Coordinates of C-alpha atoms and ligand atoms in Angstrom, one line a residue:
M1 CA -166.0 49.1 15.9
S2 CA -166.4 52.5 17.4
H3 CA -164.0 54.1 20.1
D4 CA -165.6 57.8 21.4
Y5 CA -162.9 59.6 23.5
T6 CA -163.6 62.9 24.7
S7 CA -161.4 63.2 27.1
L8 CA -157.6 62.1 27.6
F9 CA -155.5 60.8 29.8
I10 CA -153.5 62.6 32.0
D11 CA -152.5 62.4 36.0
G12 CA -153.8 58.4 36.1
R13 CA -157.4 59.9 34.8
W14 CA -159.5 60.8 32.2
I15 CA -159.7 64.7 32.1
A16 CA -161.3 67.4 29.9
P17 CA -159.1 68.7 27.6
H18 CA -158.1 72.1 26.5
S19 CA -158.7 71.6 23.6
T20 CA -161.6 71.8 21.9
D21 CA -160.7 70.6 18.5
V22 CA -161.4 67.0 18.0
N23 CA -159.4 64.7 16.0
T24 CA -161.3 62.0 13.7
V25 CA -159.4 59.2 13.0
I26 CA -160.5 57.2 9.2
N27 CA -160.7 53.8 8.5
A28 CA -157.9 53.4 5.8
T29 CA -160.3 50.1 4.3
T30 CA -163.6 51.6 4.2
E31 CA -162.5 55.5 4.7
E32 CA -165.4 55.9 7.1
A33 CA -164.7 57.7 10.4
M34 CA -164.1 54.8 12.9
G35 CA -164.0 57.0 15.8
R36 CA -162.8 60.5 18.0
T37 CA -160.3 61.7 20.4
P38 CA -159.5 64.8 21.7
L39 CA -156.7 66.8 19.6
G40 CA -154.6 67.6 22.6
D41 CA -153.1 71.4 22.3
A42 CA -150.4 73.1 24.1
A43 CA -152.6 73.9 27.0
D44 CA -153.3 69.8 27.1
V45 CA -149.2 69.3 26.7
D46 CA -148.9 71.7 29.9
A47 CA -151.2 69.7 31.4
A48 CA -149.5 66.6 31.0
V49 CA -146.0 67.2 31.5
A50 CA -147.4 68.9 34.9
A51 CA -148.7 65.1 35.6
A52 CA -145.4 63.4 35.0
R53 CA -143.2 65.8 36.7
R54 CA -145.1 65.5 39.7
A55 CA -145.0 62.2 39.6
F56 CA -141.5 61.8 38.6
D57 CA -140.2 64.4 41.1
D58 CA -142.0 62.7 44.2
G59 CA -140.5 59.6 43.7
R60 CA -144.1 57.8 43.4
W61 CA -141.9 55.4 40.7
S62 CA -138.4 56.1 40.6
D63 CA -138.3 55.3 44.1
L64 CA -139.5 52.0 44.1
T65 CA -137.1 48.8 44.0
P66 CA -136.8 48.0 40.3
G67 CA -138.5 44.3 41.2
E68 CA -141.4 46.6 42.8
R69 CA -141.4 48.8 39.2
A70 CA -140.6 45.1 37.0
D71 CA -143.6 43.7 39.0
V72 CA -146.3 46.6 37.6
L73 CA -144.8 46.3 34.2
G74 CA -145.3 42.6 34.7
R75 CA -149.5 43.7 35.3
F76 CA -149.3 46.2 32.4
A77 CA -148.4 43.3 29.8
D78 CA -150.8 41.3 31.6
E79 CA -153.3 44.1 31.0
L80 CA -151.8 44.8 26.9
E81 CA -152.3 40.8 26.8
K82 CA -156.2 40.9 27.7
R83 CA -156.2 43.5 24.8
A84 CA -154.5 41.8 22.2
G85 CA -157.2 41.5 19.3
L86 CA -158.6 44.8 20.2
I87 CA -155.3 46.2 20.0
A88 CA -154.5 44.8 16.6
E89 CA -157.4 45.3 15.0
T90 CA -157.9 48.8 15.8
V91 CA -154.3 49.4 14.1
T92 CA -155.1 47.1 11.2
A93 CA -158.4 50.0 10.9
E94 CA -157.2 52.8 11.6
N95 CA -153.7 52.2 9.0
G96 CA -154.2 49.2 7.2
M97 CA -151.3 46.9 8.8
P98 CA -152.9 43.5 7.2
I99 CA -153.9 41.7 10.3
T100 CA -151.3 38.4 10.7
L101 CA -149.0 41.2 10.7
S102 CA -150.6 43.7 13.6
A103 CA -151.6 40.8 15.7
G104 CA -147.6 40.3 16.6
A105 CA -146.4 43.7 15.8
N106 CA -149.1 45.3 17.6
G107 CA -151.6 42.7 19.5
L108 CA -148.3 41.3 21.4
S109 CA -145.2 43.8 20.9
G110 CA -145.7 46.0 23.9
A111 CA -146.5 43.6 26.5
S112 CA -143.5 41.6 25.1
L113 CA -141.3 45.0 25.1
L114 CA -142.9 45.2 28.7
R115 CA -141.6 41.7 30.1
Y116 CA -138.3 42.2 27.8
N117 CA -137.3 45.5 29.6
A118 CA -139.0 44.8 33.6
G119 CA -135.8 41.4 33.2
L120 CA -133.6 43.8 32.5
I121 CA -134.6 46.1 35.0
R122 CA -134.4 43.7 37.9
S123 CA -130.4 42.5 37.5
L124 CA -128.9 45.4 36.1
P125 CA -126.5 47.0 38.3
L126 CA -127.9 50.5 39.6
E127 CA -124.5 51.2 41.8
E128 CA -121.0 50.1 40.9
V129 CA -118.1 51.0 43.2
R130 CA -115.3 51.5 41.1
P131 CA -111.2 51.7 42.5
G132 CA -110.3 55.0 41.1
F133 CA -107.5 56.4 38.8
L134 CA -106.4 58.2 41.4
P135 CA -106.3 57.4 45.0
G136 CA -109.7 56.4 46.3
E137 CA -113.2 54.7 45.1
I138 CA -116.1 56.2 43.4
L139 CA -119.9 54.6 43.5
V140 CA -120.8 55.1 39.9
R141 CA -124.7 55.8 40.2
R142 CA -127.1 55.1 37.8
E143 CA -130.5 57.7 37.8
P144 CA -133.7 57.8 36.0
L145 CA -133.4 60.7 33.7
G146 CA -137.0 62.3 34.6
V147 CA -140.2 63.6 31.9
V148 CA -139.6 61.4 29.3
A149 CA -141.3 62.9 25.8
A150 CA -141.9 60.3 23.9
L151 CA -143.4 61.2 20.2
V152 CA -144.2 58.6 17.5
P153 CA -145.7 58.2 14.5
W154 CA -148.9 56.0 13.3
N155 CA -147.0 52.6 10.7
Y156 CA -146.2 51.0 13.7
P157 CA -148.1 52.4 16.6
Q158 CA -148.0 50.0 19.5
A159 CA -144.1 48.9 19.5
L160 CA -142.8 51.9 18.7
A161 CA -144.0 53.7 21.9
M162 CA -143.5 50.8 24.3
M163 CA -139.9 50.9 22.9
K164 CA -139.8 54.0 24.3
V165 CA -142.1 53.4 27.2
A166 CA -141.3 50.2 28.7
P167 CA -137.4 51.1 29.2
A168 CA -138.3 54.3 30.2
L169 CA -140.8 53.3 32.2
A170 CA -138.7 50.7 34.0
A171 CA -135.8 52.9 34.3
G172 CA -137.9 55.1 36.6
C173 CA -139.0 57.6 34.3
T174 CA -142.2 59.1 33.7
V175 CA -143.4 59.7 30.1
V176 CA -145.4 61.6 28.1
L177 CA -146.4 60.0 24.9
K178 CA -147.7 61.7 22.0
P179 CA -149.4 59.7 19.4
A180 CA -149.5 60.7 15.9
L181 CA -153.2 61.4 15.2
E182 CA -154.1 58.7 12.8
T183 CA -153.3 56.1 15.5
A184 CA -154.6 57.8 18.4
L185 CA -156.8 55.4 19.3
D186 CA -155.0 52.4 20.0
A187 CA -152.9 54.8 21.9
N188 CA -155.6 54.9 24.4
I189 CA -156.4 51.6 24.5
M190 CA -152.9 50.8 26.4
A191 CA -153.3 54.0 28.9
E192 CA -156.7 51.9 29.8
A193 CA -154.1 48.9 30.3
A194 CA -152.4 51.0 32.3
A195 CA -155.1 52.3 34.7
A196 CA -156.1 48.6 34.9
A197 CA -152.6 47.5 35.6
G198 CA -152.5 49.9 38.4
L199 CA -149.0 52.2 37.1
P200 CA -149.2 55.3 39.7
A201 CA -151.2 58.3 38.6
G202 CA -148.9 60.5 36.7
V203 CA -146.7 57.2 35.1
L204 CA -147.5 57.4 32.1
N205 CA -150.1 60.1 30.2
V206 CA -151.2 60.0 26.6
V207 CA -151.8 63.6 24.2
P208 CA -152.8 63.0 20.7
G209 CA -151.8 65.9 19.3
G210 CA -150.1 66.8 15.9
V211 CA -147.4 69.5 15.2
E212 CA -149.1 72.4 17.9
A213 CA -148.5 69.3 20.3
G214 CA -145.7 67.7 19.1
E215 CA -143.2 70.8 19.1
A216 CA -144.8 72.1 22.9
L217 CA -144.2 68.6 24.4
V218 CA -140.1 68.3 23.1
A219 CA -139.4 72.0 23.7
H220 CA -141.8 71.9 27.5
P221 CA -139.0 73.2 30.3
G222 CA -140.4 70.3 32.0
V223 CA -139.1 67.3 29.9
D224 CA -136.1 66.0 30.8
K225 CA -135.3 63.7 27.5
V226 CA -136.8 63.8 24.1
S227 CA -137.7 60.2 22.7
F228 CA -138.7 60.5 18.3
T229 CA -139.5 58.1 16.2
G230 CA -140.7 59.7 13.0
S231 CA -139.6 61.3 9.5
T232 CA -136.0 62.2 9.1
A233 CA -136.9 65.9 8.1
T234 CA -138.9 66.0 11.5
G235 CA -136.5 64.2 13.2
R236 CA -134.3 67.6 11.9
I237 CA -136.2 69.7 13.6
I238 CA -136.7 67.9 17.0
G239 CA -132.9 67.4 17.1
A240 CA -132.4 71.2 16.6
T241 CA -134.6 72.0 19.3
A242 CA -132.9 69.5 21.9
G243 CA -129.6 70.5 20.8
R244 CA -130.7 74.5 21.6
L245 CA -132.2 73.2 24.3
L246 CA -129.2 70.8 25.3
R247 CA -131.6 68.3 26.2
P248 CA -131.1 64.1 25.7
V249 CA -132.5 63.0 22.4
T250 CA -133.1 59.5 20.7
L251 CA -134.1 59.8 17.0
E252 CA -135.5 57.2 15.1
L253 CA -135.9 58.2 11.5
G254 CA -136.5 56.8 8.0
G255 CA -134.5 54.7 5.5
K256 CA -133.5 53.0 2.7
S257 CA -132.5 49.9 3.2
A258 CA -130.8 47.7 1.0
A259 CA -131.1 43.9 0.9
V260 CA -128.2 42.3 -1.2
I261 CA -128.7 38.9 -3.0
L262 CA -125.6 36.9 -3.0
E263 CA -125.2 34.6 -6.4
D264 CA -124.3 31.8 -3.9
A265 CA -128.3 32.3 -2.8
D266 CA -131.4 29.7 -3.3
I267 CA -133.1 32.8 -5.6
D268 CA -136.4 30.9 -4.5
T269 CA -136.6 31.3 -0.9
A270 CA -135.1 34.1 -0.4
V271 CA -137.2 35.9 -3.1
A272 CA -140.4 34.7 -1.0
D273 CA -138.8 36.1 2.5
L274 CA -138.0 39.0 0.6
A275 CA -142.2 39.3 0.2
R276 CA -141.9 40.4 4.0
V277 CA -138.6 41.9 4.7
S278 CA -139.7 44.3 1.3
F279 CA -143.2 44.8 1.3
P280 CA -143.8 44.5 5.6
N281 CA -147.1 46.3 6.1
N282 CA -147.4 47.9 2.8
G283 CA -144.2 48.8 2.5
Q284 CA -144.6 51.9 5.5
T285 CA -141.7 50.3 8.1
C286 CA -138.4 52.1 8.1
T287 CA -137.1 48.9 8.2
A288 CA -138.1 48.0 4.7
N289 CA -135.5 46.3 2.4
T290 CA -136.6 48.7 -0.6
R291 CA -133.3 48.6 -2.6
V292 CA -132.3 45.5 -4.3
L293 CA -129.3 44.7 -5.1
A294 CA -128.8 41.6 -7.3
P295 CA -125.7 39.7 -9.1
A296 CA -125.7 40.7 -13.0
H297 CA -125.4 37.3 -14.1
R298 CA -128.4 36.3 -12.2
Y299 CA -129.8 39.7 -12.6
T300 CA -132.8 38.7 -15.0
E301 CA -133.6 35.6 -12.9
V302 CA -134.0 37.8 -9.5
L303 CA -135.8 40.9 -11.2
D304 CA -138.6 38.0 -13.1
A305 CA -138.7 36.1 -9.6
I306 CA -139.5 39.3 -7.6
T307 CA -141.7 40.6 -10.4
D308 CA -143.6 37.4 -9.8
M309 CA -143.8 37.6 -6.3
A310 CA -145.0 40.7 -5.8
R311 CA -148.3 40.2 -8.9
S312 CA -149.1 37.2 -6.6
M313 CA -149.2 38.7 -3.2
T314 CA -153.1 39.4 -2.4
V315 CA -154.1 43.0 -1.9
G316 CA -157.5 43.7 -0.1
D317 CA -159.2 43.8 3.1
P318 CA -156.4 44.2 5.8
L319 CA -158.2 42.4 8.5
D320 CA -158.9 39.2 5.9
P321 CA -155.9 36.7 7.2
A322 CA -155.6 36.1 3.6
T323 CA -154.3 39.2 3.1
A324 CA -150.7 40.6 2.4
I325 CA -151.1 43.8 1.2
G326 CA -153.6 46.6 2.9
P327 CA -154.2 49.8 1.9
V328 CA -151.5 53.0 2.8
V329 CA -152.5 55.3 5.5
S330 CA -154.1 57.9 3.8
A331 CA -155.1 59.7 0.6
R332 CA -152.5 62.1 0.7
Q333 CA -150.2 59.0 1.3
R334 CA -151.4 57.2 -1.6
E335 CA -150.8 60.2 -4.0
R336 CA -147.3 60.9 -2.8
I337 CA -146.7 57.1 -3.2
E338 CA -147.9 57.7 -6.9
G339 CA -146.0 61.1 -7.4
Y340 CA -142.9 58.5 -6.8
I341 CA -144.0 56.0 -9.6
T342 CA -144.4 58.3 -11.9
T343 CA -141.0 59.7 -11.1
G344 CA -139.7 56.3 -11.1
R345 CA -141.1 55.5 -14.9
G346 CA -139.8 59.2 -15.8
E347 CA -135.9 58.2 -14.7
G348 CA -136.3 55.3 -16.9
A349 CA -136.8 52.3 -14.9
R350 CA -138.9 49.7 -16.0
L351 CA -141.9 49.0 -14.0
T352 CA -142.3 45.1 -13.8
T353 CA -145.6 45.0 -11.9
G354 CA -148.0 46.9 -10.2
G355 CA -147.6 51.0 -10.4
G356 CA -151.6 51.5 -10.1
R357 CA -154.4 51.0 -8.1
P358 CA -156.0 47.3 -8.4
A359 CA -158.9 46.9 -10.1
G360 CA -162.1 46.7 -7.9
L361 CA -161.1 48.1 -4.8
D362 CA -162.4 51.3 -5.1
R363 CA -162.9 52.2 -1.2
G364 CA -160.0 52.0 0.5
W365 CA -156.6 54.0 0.2
F366 CA -154.9 50.7 -2.3
L367 CA -152.3 50.7 -4.4
Q368 CA -150.7 47.5 -5.6
P369 CA -147.2 46.2 -5.0
T370 CA -144.6 47.7 -7.6
V371 CA -141.4 46.3 -8.8
F372 CA -139.1 48.9 -11.1
G373 CA -136.4 46.8 -12.8
D374 CA -133.2 48.3 -15.1
A375 CA -133.2 50.5 -12.1
S376 CA -129.9 52.4 -11.0
N377 CA -129.0 53.5 -7.6
D378 CA -128.8 57.0 -8.1
M379 CA -132.5 57.5 -9.4
V380 CA -134.9 59.1 -7.0
I381 CA -136.4 55.9 -6.3
A382 CA -133.5 54.4 -5.2
R383 CA -132.6 57.3 -3.0
E384 CA -135.5 58.5 -1.0
E385 CA -138.0 56.4 0.8
I386 CA -141.2 56.2 -0.3
F387 CA -142.7 54.4 2.5
G388 CA -145.4 52.3 0.5
P389 CA -144.7 49.3 -1.9
V390 CA -142.5 50.0 -4.4
I391 CA -139.1 48.7 -4.4
A392 CA -136.4 48.6 -6.9
V393 CA -134.2 46.2 -8.0
I394 CA -130.3 47.4 -8.9
P395 CA -127.6 44.9 -10.2
F396 CA -123.9 44.6 -9.0
R397 CA -120.9 42.9 -10.8
D398 CA -119.2 41.6 -7.3
E399 CA -119.7 42.2 -3.3
D400 CA -117.6 45.1 -3.5
E401 CA -119.8 47.1 -5.5
A402 CA -122.6 45.6 -3.4
V403 CA -120.9 46.8 -0.8
A404 CA -120.7 50.8 -1.7
L405 CA -124.6 50.6 -3.4
A406 CA -125.4 49.7 0.0
N407 CA -123.8 52.1 1.1
D408 CA -124.3 54.9 -1.4
S409 CA -127.3 56.3 0.8
E410 CA -128.1 59.0 3.3
Y411 CA -129.8 56.9 5.3
G412 CA -128.3 53.9 7.6
L413 CA -131.1 51.7 9.2
A414 CA -131.2 48.2 8.3
G415 CA -130.7 45.6 5.6
S416 CA -130.6 42.2 4.3
V417 CA -127.7 39.7 3.0
W418 CA -129.0 36.7 1.7
T419 CA -126.3 33.8 0.9
A420 CA -125.6 29.6 1.3
D421 CA -122.6 30.8 2.8
T422 CA -123.0 32.3 6.9
E423 CA -119.7 33.6 7.6
R424 CA -119.7 35.1 4.2
G425 CA -122.9 37.0 5.1
T426 CA -121.7 38.4 8.3
A427 CA -118.2 39.5 7.0
L428 CA -120.5 41.4 4.3
A429 CA -122.5 42.8 7.4
R430 CA -119.7 44.3 8.6
R431 CA -118.9 46.5 6.0
I432 CA -122.8 47.8 5.4
R433 CA -123.0 50.9 7.5
T434 CA -126.5 50.4 9.0
G435 CA -127.9 49.8 12.4
T436 CA -129.2 46.2 11.9
V437 CA -128.6 43.6 9.0
G438 CA -130.1 40.5 9.0
I439 CA -128.8 37.6 7.8
N440 CA -131.3 35.8 5.0
G441 CA -134.3 37.2 6.8
Y442 CA -135.0 40.8 8.8
R443 CA -136.4 40.3 12.2
M444 CA -137.4 42.3 15.3
D445 CA -135.6 41.6 18.6
N446 CA -136.2 43.0 21.9
A447 CA -132.6 41.9 22.8
A448 CA -130.8 43.3 19.4
P449 CA -130.0 46.8 20.0
F450 CA -132.4 48.7 17.2
G451 CA -131.3 52.3 15.8
G452 CA -129.9 54.1 12.4
Y453 CA -126.3 55.7 10.8
K454 CA -126.4 58.3 9.8
A455 CA -129.8 60.4 8.1
S456 CA -131.6 57.4 10.1
G457 CA -131.2 58.6 13.7
L458 CA -129.3 59.1 16.8
G459 CA -128.7 56.3 19.8
R460 CA -130.1 53.0 19.8
E461 CA -133.7 51.4 21.2
N462 CA -134.2 47.7 22.8
G463 CA -131.5 45.4 24.1
V464 CA -129.6 47.1 27.0
E465 CA -128.2 50.0 25.2
G466 CA -132.5 51.0 24.8
L467 CA -132.9 51.1 28.6
L468 CA -129.6 52.5 29.4
A469 CA -131.0 55.5 27.2
Y470 CA -133.4 56.6 30.2
F471 CA -130.7 57.0 33.0
Q472 CA -127.9 59.6 33.5
V473 CA -124.7 58.5 35.3
K474 CA -123.4 60.3 38.2
S475 CA -119.8 59.7 40.2
V476 CA -120.2 60.3 44.0
L477 CA -116.3 60.2 44.9
L478 CA -115.7 58.5 48.1
P479 CA -113.2 59.7 50.3
T480 CA -110.1 59.1 50.8
A481 CA -108.9 58.7 54.2
Ligands
NAD501 P1 -143.8 62.3 10.9 O1 -142.5 62.9 11.5 O2 -144.4 63.2 10.1 O3 -144.2 62.3 12.5 C1 -144.1 61.1 13.6 C2 -144.5 62.3 14.4 O4 -144.0 63.4 14.9 C3 -145.8 61.9 14.8 O5 -146.5 62.2 16.2 C4 -145.9 63.5 14.2 O6 -147.6 63.9 14.8 C5 -145.4 63.9 15.0 N1 -144.5 65.8 14.6 C6 -144.6 65.6 13.2 N2 -144.3 67.5 13.2 C7 -143.7 67.7 14.3 C8 -143.0 68.2 15.0 N3 -142.6 69.6 14.5 N4 -142.1 68.5 16.5 C9 -142.2 67.1 17.0 N5 -143.5 66.1 16.4 C10 -143.6 66.4 15.0 O7 -143.6 60.6 10.5 P2 -144.3 60.3 10.2 O8 -144.4 60.6 8.4 O9 -145.6 60.1 10.4 O10 -143.9 58.6 9.9 C11 -143.5 57.9 9.3 C12 -142.2 57.7 8.9 O11 -141.3 57.3 10.5 C13 -140.7 56.8 8.0 O12 -140.0 57.8 7.6 C14 -140.4 56.3 8.7 O13 -139.2 56.3 7.8 C15 -140.4 56.7 10.5 N6 -140.3 55.7 10.9 C16 -138.5 55.3 11.5 C17 -138.8 54.0 12.6 C18 -137.4 53.9 13.1 O14 -137.6 53.6 14.4 N7 -136.2 54.4 12.9 C19 -139.8 53.4 12.7 C20 -140.9 53.7 12.3 C21 -141.3 54.7 10.9

């Protein structure tokens, strides 16, 4: 599989970049170059924002009826579905995501988000006449915000991009998408699908770039809203710029989520599911439940079951459907994770399985699924986002302590509660200060508002809330007489 792009998708065409720098995308499994894109610079961002600005300002998109826009989004979804296999395999090669996960999370998620938002916009009231508090009526309008800067990381590149692109386009906004350099190839496949679907020129533009392009885009005077997914450190920088410019911003950031296993849970079932919930995408998932809180009197049983589960996960070629754990995205990322494993050992946590590179896999940035027992919530490995296949199992005495431990985190993105009693689990979920909590599982649902408490972010994506984030609200005060 080789993808070589020498141009950028701007203004509905593939045009020569301003930048002469090249971004080489490396296959995480073979460590070989698998494709190239231009490495966009600030001038490329300028061209893309100008195209998006023209496309928004002349009304070629925002003046369409919601139904007309929804029809185009449906065609965009069709074109993505035609490319689902290619997209899934491309992302798996780029970032190491097991193909069984990538098939849905990359191959099909974009189309599904487009169809979901197309459905919402067909029935969302855009104008409403309300009685005033004073005499007279008020026309309340929802108007598209304008040009959207969408910046995304490499871990779920298609879904995370489309969680922004789909509602923005449905609302009538135009978009400049800046994918991460590691996953720039699949973003270009998304651009090809948009072009094939007949999306009007300039409505979606794609500029692969690094920090220079990202900073230029966030601060660009032609941008009306910034939507960012990535690390909390970068989110703080982007939030500061947005604050200075008084520019609306959505920030989807890091996490250190807790899985709370109550003593009435079926441990075998819970632990089998935690393979997916705690180690998704080789642990490179913002919602990964990397702190497992286990009742003290069943602690050994839970830890042993988790250790066995992790030990039995198949590590290998992520294109093989039998693989549960593929390589992490880069050599740098693997070194970072290994640094955390060293830290965990140093601070007294007990390694029960994993902790190193698997034997026999000399190419590719592989790591064994790793479990730390006898961990406490104040350890670095329980506080910082590792973003790799490493979890910590922490004991609790009672429900109050479980809630306190779950909430004792800088982050608040996701989490789960495992119990035989759904009502008890739901009551506990209400007490956890985090954006999403699963009961006996965890899943992303287009209809479930998604986002973070605390350092996990600002705002929500998905659900109707995710669509409303791309509108301004205007009140027209109708005459009183
Ligand atoms: P990152 O913050 O380094 O990069 C994310 C994106 O921002 C990339 O496109 C990058 O090029 C760009 N960028 C980097 N510095 C920038 C700057 N100063 N200005 C503008 N753009 C800049 O994140 P990463 O390490 O690539 O991704 C992993 C992180 O993303 C993890 O912390 C993970 O939890 C988080 N994440 C969050 C969610 C969520 O929905 N909450 C989802 C997935 C990943």
